[in-house]
């Protein structure tokens, strides 16, 4: 359970400048291209022995307050992608009790071997909506070197802050179908775990 809590929890962000190149632990040094945007590797970390996380943002954005982010997460596990997605969905069901905008959809690939889970969460303050966040997770089960079975989570995040949050939310309603289609059709990265420190 600890591994999956780390796997699906909200990611912690730092002030690491992009010029300090992070260690590429999974063979995806970037850049990553999605929705006509170029994302550069900004942070790489290994929260436990089975989990590898790398975050990518556009060149002029910051990890502590980004507008868009791509994340590649690799978890060594025998768990199915359906169980992994269900773990996150259960978190969202609980959040919906206190977040009026929280919502999600689950879209399987045509062959049923991949899943895309997308969801919206929001934060409010005394002035109203203060932040909107859209996340889209593509789950794939693959086998790496040494026959290790892993879940590859390829994800896209878009955020809106303050007075821009509502307009970002409205635009998501328009872009939603295109985002799902692009995520399902994009080429997944080839993963190679580098366990050297």
PDB file of C-alpha atoms in Angstrom:
ATOM      1  CA  UNK A   1       0.000   0.000   0.000  1.00  0.00           C
ATOM      2  CA  UNK A   2       2.881   2.390   0.727  1.00  0.00           C
ATOM      3  CA  UNK A   3       4.173   2.068  -2.825  1.00  0.00           C
ATOM      4  CA  UNK A   4       0.802   2.920  -4.322  1.00  0.00           C
ATOM      5  CA  UNK A   5       0.259   5.840  -1.983  1.00  0.00           C
ATOM      6  CA  UNK A   6       3.477   7.332  -3.328  1.00  0.00           C
ATOM      7  CA  UNK A   7       2.550   6.313  -6.859  1.00  0.00           C
ATOM      8  CA  UNK A   8      -0.774   8.098  -6.968  1.00  0.00           C
ATOM      9  CA  UNK A   9      -0.358  10.900  -4.480  1.00  0.00           C
ATOM     10  CA  UNK A  10      -0.021  14.480  -5.615  1.00  0.00           C
ATOM     11  CA  UNK A  11       3.541  15.203  -6.605  1.00  0.00           C
ATOM     12  CA  UNK A  12       5.777  17.401  -4.493  1.00  0.00           C
ATOM     13  CA  UNK A  13       7.417  20.285  -6.293  1.00  0.00           C
ATOM     14  CA  UNK A  14      10.709  22.118  -5.828  1.00  0.00           C
ATOM     15  CA  UNK A  15      12.507  25.206  -7.044  1.00  0.00           C
ATOM     16  CA  UNK A  16      15.141  23.193  -8.975  1.00  0.00           C
ATOM     17  CA  UNK A  17      16.246  25.290 -11.976  1.00  0.00           C
ATOM     18  CA  UNK A  18      16.181  23.547 -15.335  1.00  0.00           C
ATOM     19  CA  UNK A  19      19.878  24.227 -16.004  1.00  0.00           C
ATOM     20  CA  UNK A  20      20.779  21.761 -13.225  1.00  0.00           C
ATOM     21  CA  UNK A  21      20.170  18.633 -15.237  1.00  0.00           C
ATOM     22  CA  UNK A  22      18.421  15.954 -13.149  1.00  0.00           C
ATOM     23  CA  UNK A  23      19.560  12.340 -13.302  1.00  0.00           C
ATOM     24  CA  UNK A  24      17.646  10.343 -15.894  1.00  0.00           C
ATOM     25  CA  UNK A  25      16.729   7.148 -14.044  1.00  0.00           C
ATOM     26  CA  UNK A  26      14.362   5.574 -16.597  1.00  0.00           C
ATOM     27  CA  UNK A  27      15.894   6.262 -20.008  1.00  0.00           C
ATOM     28  CA  UNK A  28      13.610   9.216 -20.799  1.00  0.00           C
ATOM     29  CA  UNK A  29      15.896  12.242 -20.776  1.00  0.00           C
ATOM     30  CA  UNK A  30      13.515  14.238 -22.963  1.00  0.00           C
ATOM     31  CA  UNK A  31      12.423  16.474 -24.375  1.00  0.00           C
ATOM     32  CA  UNK A  32       8.834  15.209 -24.419  1.00  0.00           C
ATOM     33  CA  UNK A  33       6.385  16.623 -26.956  1.00  0.00           C
ATOM     34  CA  UNK A  34       2.652  16.819 -26.273  1.00  0.00           C
ATOM     35  CA  UNK A  35      -0.068  19.132 -27.605  1.00  0.00           C
ATOM     36  CA  UNK A  36       2.502  21.120 -29.630  1.00  0.00           C
ATOM     37  CA  UNK A  37       4.454  21.884 -26.438  1.00  0.00           C
ATOM     38  CA  UNK A  38       8.031  20.871 -25.642  1.00  0.00           C
ATOM     39  CA  UNK A  39       8.629  19.619 -22.081  1.00  0.00           C
ATOM     40  CA  UNK A  40      12.124  19.408 -20.576  1.00  0.00           C
ATOM     41  CA  UNK A  41      13.228  17.143 -17.734  1.00  0.00           C
ATOM     42  CA  UNK A  42      13.047  19.214 -14.543  1.00  0.00           C
ATOM     43  CA  UNK A  43      13.064  16.716 -11.693  1.00  0.00           C
ATOM     44  CA  UNK A  44      13.856  13.038 -11.163  1.00  0.00           C
ATOM     45  CA  UNK A  45      13.448  11.107  -7.948  1.00  0.00           C
ATOM     46  CA  UNK A  46      12.954   7.651  -6.492  1.00  0.00           C
ATOM     47  CA  UNK A  47      10.638   7.826  -3.461  1.00  0.00           C
ATOM     48  CA  UNK A  48      11.022   4.117  -2.718  1.00  0.00           C
ATOM     49  CA  UNK A  49      12.821   1.082  -4.102  1.00  0.00           C
ATOM     50  CA  UNK A  50      10.046   0.283  -6.592  1.00  0.00           C
ATOM     51  CA  UNK A  51       8.994   3.741  -7.793  1.00  0.00           C
ATOM     52  CA  UNK A  52      10.656   6.093 -10.288  1.00  0.00           C
ATOM     53  CA  UNK A  53       9.220   9.540 -11.078  1.00  0.00           C
ATOM     54  CA  UNK A  54      10.373  12.119 -13.625  1.00  0.00           C
ATOM     55  CA  UNK A  55       8.708  15.487 -14.221  1.00  0.00           C
ATOM     56  CA  UNK A  56       8.962  17.645 -17.343  1.00  0.00           C
ATOM     57  CA  UNK A  57       7.859  21.262 -17.838  1.00  0.00           C
ATOM     58  CA  UNK A  58       8.138  23.873 -20.606  1.00  0.00           C
ATOM     59  CA  UNK A  59      11.401  25.809 -20.647  1.00  0.00           C
ATOM     60  CA  UNK A  60      10.087  29.045 -19.124  1.00  0.00           C
ATOM     61  CA  UNK A  61       7.976  27.511 -16.361  1.00  0.00           C
ATOM     62  CA  UNK A  62       8.760  26.606 -12.746  1.00  0.00           C
ATOM     63  CA  UNK A  63       8.072  23.417 -10.838  1.00  0.00           C
ATOM     64  CA  UNK A  64       6.492  25.261  -7.924  1.00  0.00           C
ATOM     65  CA  UNK A  65       3.957  27.068 -10.158  1.00  0.00           C
ATOM     66  CA  UNK A  66       3.679  25.494 -13.576  1.00  0.00           C
ATOM     67  CA  UNK A  67       0.895  25.765 -16.140  1.00  0.00           C
ATOM     68  CA  UNK A  68       1.613  22.441 -17.828  1.00  0.00           C
ATOM     69  CA  UNK A  69       3.581  19.353 -16.859  1.00  0.00           C
ATOM     70  CA  UNK A  70       4.303  15.889 -18.200  1.00  0.00           C
ATOM     71  CA  UNK A  71       5.200  13.128 -15.756  1.00  0.00           C
ATOM     72  CA  UNK A  72       6.574   9.645 -16.360  1.00  0.00           C
ATOM     73  CA  UNK A  73       6.175   7.272 -13.421  1.00  0.00           C
ATOM     74  CA  UNK A  74       7.359   3.678 -13.341  1.00  0.00           C
ATOM     75  CA  UNK A  75       6.364   1.286 -10.556  1.00  0.00           C
ATOM     76  CA  UNK A  76       7.737  -2.235 -10.335  1.00  0.00           C
ATOM     77  CA  UNK A  77       4.635  -4.245  -9.415  1.00  0.00           C
ATOM     78  CA  UNK A  78       2.430  -7.170 -10.395  1.00  0.00           C
ATOM     79  CA  UNK A  79      -0.710  -5.089  -9.845  1.00  0.00           C
ATOM     80  CA  UNK A  80      -3.008  -4.722 -12.862  1.00  0.00           C
ATOM     81  CA  UNK A  81      -3.634  -1.355 -14.506  1.00  0.00           C
ATOM     82  CA  UNK A  82      -7.316  -1.668 -13.593  1.00  0.00           C
ATOM     83  CA  UNK A  83      -6.502  -2.033  -9.895  1.00  0.00           C
ATOM     84  CA  UNK A  84      -4.044   0.849 -10.122  1.00  0.00           C
ATOM     85  CA  UNK A  85      -6.662   3.116 -11.706  1.00  0.00           C
ATOM     86  CA  UNK A  86      -9.231   2.034  -9.120  1.00  0.00           C
ATOM     87  CA  UNK A  87      -6.888   3.154  -6.342  1.00  0.00           C
ATOM     88  CA  UNK A  88      -6.888   6.691  -7.741  1.00  0.00           C
ATOM     89  CA  UNK A  89     -10.623   6.659  -8.456  1.00  0.00           C
ATOM     90  CA  UNK A  90     -11.333   5.775  -4.831  1.00  0.00           C
ATOM     91  CA  UNK A  91      -9.301   8.823  -3.756  1.00  0.00           C
ATOM     92  CA  UNK A  92     -11.337  11.006  -6.117  1.00  0.00           C
ATOM     93  CA  UNK A  93     -14.643   9.640  -4.827  1.00  0.00           C
ATOM     94  CA  UNK A  94     -13.631  10.762  -1.336  1.00  0.00           C
ATOM     95  CA  UNK A  95     -12.467  14.161  -2.612  1.00  0.00           C
ATOM     96  CA  UNK A  96     -15.797  14.770  -4.383  1.00  0.00           C
ATOM     97  CA  UNK A  97     -17.389  15.094  -0.947  1.00  0.00           C
ATOM     98  CA  UNK A  98     -15.534  18.386  -0.377  1.00  0.00           C
ATOM     99  CA  UNK A  99     -14.615  19.490  -3.919  1.00  0.00           C
ATOM    100  CA  UNK A 100     -17.637  20.499  -6.005  1.00  0.00           C
ATOM    101  CA  UNK A 101     -15.692  20.517  -9.272  1.00  0.00           C
ATOM    102  CA  UNK A 102     -13.966  17.188  -8.754  1.00  0.00           C
ATOM    103  CA  UNK A 103     -14.894  14.789 -11.543  1.00  0.00           C
ATOM    104  CA  UNK A 104     -13.283  11.988 -13.534  1.00  0.00           C
ATOM    105  CA  UNK A 105     -13.685   9.737 -16.580  1.00  0.00           C
ATOM    106  CA  UNK A 106     -12.034   6.411 -17.372  1.00  0.00           C
ATOM    107  CA  UNK A 107     -11.366   5.568 -21.028  1.00  0.00           C
ATOM    108  CA  UNK A 108     -10.017   2.144 -22.058  1.00  0.00           C
ATOM    109  CA  UNK A 109      -8.119   1.604 -25.294  1.00  0.00           C
ATOM    110  CA  UNK A 110      -9.855  -0.400 -28.031  1.00  0.00           C
ATOM    111  CA  UNK A 111      -7.945  -3.552 -27.103  1.00  0.00           C
ATOM    112  CA  UNK A 112      -8.501  -2.991 -23.368  1.00  0.00           C
ATOM    113  CA  UNK A 113      -4.779  -3.210 -22.620  1.00  0.00           C
ATOM    114  CA  UNK A 114      -4.399   0.454 -21.695  1.00  0.00           C
ATOM    115  CA  UNK A 115      -6.440   2.952 -19.692  1.00  0.00           C
ATOM    116  CA  UNK A 116      -6.666   6.733 -19.618  1.00  0.00           C
ATOM    117  CA  UNK A 117      -7.997   8.221 -16.396  1.00  0.00           C
ATOM    118  CA  UNK A 118      -8.583  11.964 -16.465  1.00  0.00           C
ATOM    119  CA  UNK A 119      -9.872  14.103 -13.646  1.00  0.00           C
ATOM    120  CA  UNK A 120     -10.353  17.664 -12.441  1.00  0.00           C
ATOM    121  CA  UNK A 121      -9.736  18.898  -8.906  1.00  0.00           C
ATOM    122  CA  UNK A 122     -10.058  22.411  -7.532  1.00  0.00           C
ATOM    123  CA  UNK A 123      -9.105  24.569  -4.570  1.00  0.00           C
ATOM    124  CA  UNK A 124     -11.145  27.446  -3.198  1.00  0.00           C
ATOM    125  CA  UNK A 125     -10.453  30.348  -0.860  1.00  0.00           C
ATOM    126  CA  UNK A 126     -12.610  33.122   0.581  1.00  0.00           C
ATOM    127  CA  UNK A 127     -12.665  34.829  -2.822  1.00  0.00           C
ATOM    128  CA  UNK A 128     -13.876  31.710  -4.635  1.00  0.00           C
ATOM    129  CA  UNK A 129     -12.055  29.410  -7.043  1.00  0.00           C
ATOM    130  CA  UNK A 130      -8.291  29.790  -6.522  1.00  0.00           C
ATOM    131  CA  UNK A 131      -6.844  26.860  -8.500  1.00  0.00           C
ATOM    132  CA  UNK A 132      -8.025  24.327 -11.031  1.00  0.00           C
ATOM    133  CA  UNK A 133      -6.005  21.251 -11.959  1.00  0.00           C
ATOM    134  CA  UNK A 134      -6.624  18.785 -14.776  1.00  0.00           C
ATOM    135  CA  UNK A 135      -4.734  15.491 -14.798  1.00  0.00           C
ATOM    136  CA  UNK A 136      -4.707  12.778 -17.416  1.00  0.00           C
ATOM    137  CA  UNK A 137      -3.048   9.423 -16.649  1.00  0.00           C
ATOM    138  CA  UNK A 138      -2.325   6.780 -19.254  1.00  0.00           C
ATOM    139  CA  UNK A 139      -1.714   3.364 -17.659  1.00  0.00           C
ATOM    140  CA  UNK A 140       0.247   0.645 -19.454  1.00  0.00           C
ATOM    141  CA  UNK A 141       1.592  -2.665 -18.099  1.00  0.00           C
ATOM    142  CA  UNK A 142       4.971  -3.553 -19.598  1.00  0.00           C
ATOM    143  CA  UNK A 143       7.886  -5.908 -18.984  1.00  0.00           C
ATOM    144  CA  UNK A 144      11.368  -4.407 -18.674  1.00  0.00           C
ATOM    145  CA  UNK A 145      14.857  -5.852 -18.682  1.00  0.00           C
ATOM    146  CA  UNK A 146      15.358  -8.796 -16.317  1.00  0.00           C
ATOM    147  CA  UNK A 147      11.662  -9.604 -16.892  1.00  0.00           C
ATOM    148  CA  UNK A 148      10.536  -7.025 -14.336  1.00  0.00           C
ATOM    149  CA  UNK A 149       6.844  -6.222 -14.682  1.00  0.00           C
ATOM    150  CA  UNK A 150       5.991  -2.554 -14.201  1.00  0.00           C
ATOM    151  CA  UNK A 151       3.144  -0.109 -14.592  1.00  0.00           C
ATOM    152  CA  UNK A 152       4.112   2.833 -16.761  1.00  0.00           C
ATOM    153  CA  UNK A 153       2.074   5.929 -15.943  1.00  0.00           C
ATOM    154  CA  UNK A 154       2.381   8.630 -18.586  1.00  0.00           C
ATOM    155  CA  UNK A 155       0.591  11.772 -17.466  1.00  0.00           C
ATOM    156  CA  UNK A 156      -0.263  15.326 -18.437  1.00  0.00           C
ATOM    157  CA  UNK A 157      -1.246  18.105 -16.024  1.00  0.00           C
ATOM    158  CA  UNK A 158      -2.703  21.536 -16.734  1.00  0.00           C
ATOM    159  CA  UNK A 159      -3.280  24.187 -14.059  1.00  0.00           C
ATOM    160  CA  UNK A 160      -4.993  27.544 -13.742  1.00  0.00           C
ATOM    161  CA  UNK A 161      -4.403  29.926 -10.839  1.00  0.00           C
ATOM    162  CA  UNK A 162      -6.354  32.779  -9.310  1.00  0.00           C
ATOM    163  CA  UNK A 163      -8.427  34.772 -11.769  1.00  0.00           C
ATOM    164  CA  UNK A 164      -7.311  32.474 -14.604  1.00  0.00           C
ATOM    165  CA  UNK A 165      -8.674  29.328 -12.954  1.00  0.00           C
ATOM    166  CA  UNK A 166     -12.234  29.724 -14.231  1.00  0.00           C
ATOM    167  CA  UNK A 167     -11.177  30.392 -17.833  1.00  0.00           C
ATOM    168  CA  UNK A 168      -8.866  27.349 -17.756  1.00  0.00           C
ATOM    169  CA  UNK A 169     -11.775  25.267 -16.469  1.00  0.00           C
ATOM    170  CA  UNK A 170     -14.049  26.446 -19.299  1.00  0.00           C
ATOM    171  CA  UNK A 171     -11.363  25.709 -21.898  1.00  0.00           C
ATOM    172  CA  UNK A 172     -10.919  22.204 -20.527  1.00  0.00           C
ATOM    173  CA  UNK A 173     -14.550  21.485 -21.374  1.00  0.00           C
ATOM    174  CA  UNK A 174     -13.737  22.317 -25.002  1.00  0.00           C
ATOM    175  CA  UNK A 175     -10.349  20.562 -25.127  1.00  0.00           C
ATOM    176  CA  UNK A 176     -11.299  17.429 -23.199  1.00  0.00           C
ATOM    177  CA  UNK A 177     -12.005  15.127 -26.140  1.00  0.00           C
ATOM    178  CA  UNK A 178      -8.913  16.265 -28.046  1.00  0.00           C
ATOM    179  CA  UNK A 179      -6.708  15.743 -24.994  1.00  0.00           C
ATOM    180  CA  UNK A 180      -7.969  12.192 -24.448  1.00  0.00           C
ATOM    181  CA  UNK A 181      -7.511  11.343 -28.119  1.00  0.00           C
ATOM    182  CA  UNK A 182      -3.991  12.789 -28.223  1.00  0.00           C
ATOM    183  CA  UNK A 183      -2.981  11.031 -25.028  1.00  0.00           C
ATOM    184  CA  UNK A 184      -4.256   7.669 -26.259  1.00  0.00           C
ATOM    185  CA  UNK A 185      -2.477   8.032 -29.616  1.00  0.00           C
ATOM    186  CA  UNK A 186       0.845   9.508 -28.492  1.00  0.00           C
ATOM    187  CA  UNK A 187       3.901   7.260 -28.605  1.00  0.00           C
ATOM    188  CA  UNK A 188       4.849   5.990 -25.171  1.00  0.00           C
ATOM    189  CA  UNK A 189       8.519   6.343 -24.171  1.00  0.00           C
ATOM    190  CA  UNK A 190      10.839   3.351 -24.097  1.00  0.00           C
ATOM    191  CA  UNK A 191      11.798   2.675 -20.477  1.00  0.00           C
ATOM    192  CA  UNK A 192      15.158   1.455 -19.216  1.00  0.00           C
ATOM    193  CA  UNK A 193      15.651   1.598 -15.452  1.00  0.00           C
ATOM    194  CA  UNK A 194      19.041   2.829 -14.301  1.00  0.00           C
ATOM    195  CA  UNK A 195      19.533   1.663 -10.707  1.00  0.00           C
ATOM    196  CA  UNK A 196      23.007   3.148 -10.377  1.00  0.00           C
ATOM    197  CA  UNK A 197      23.249   6.004  -7.873  1.00  0.00           C
TER     198      UNK A 197
END
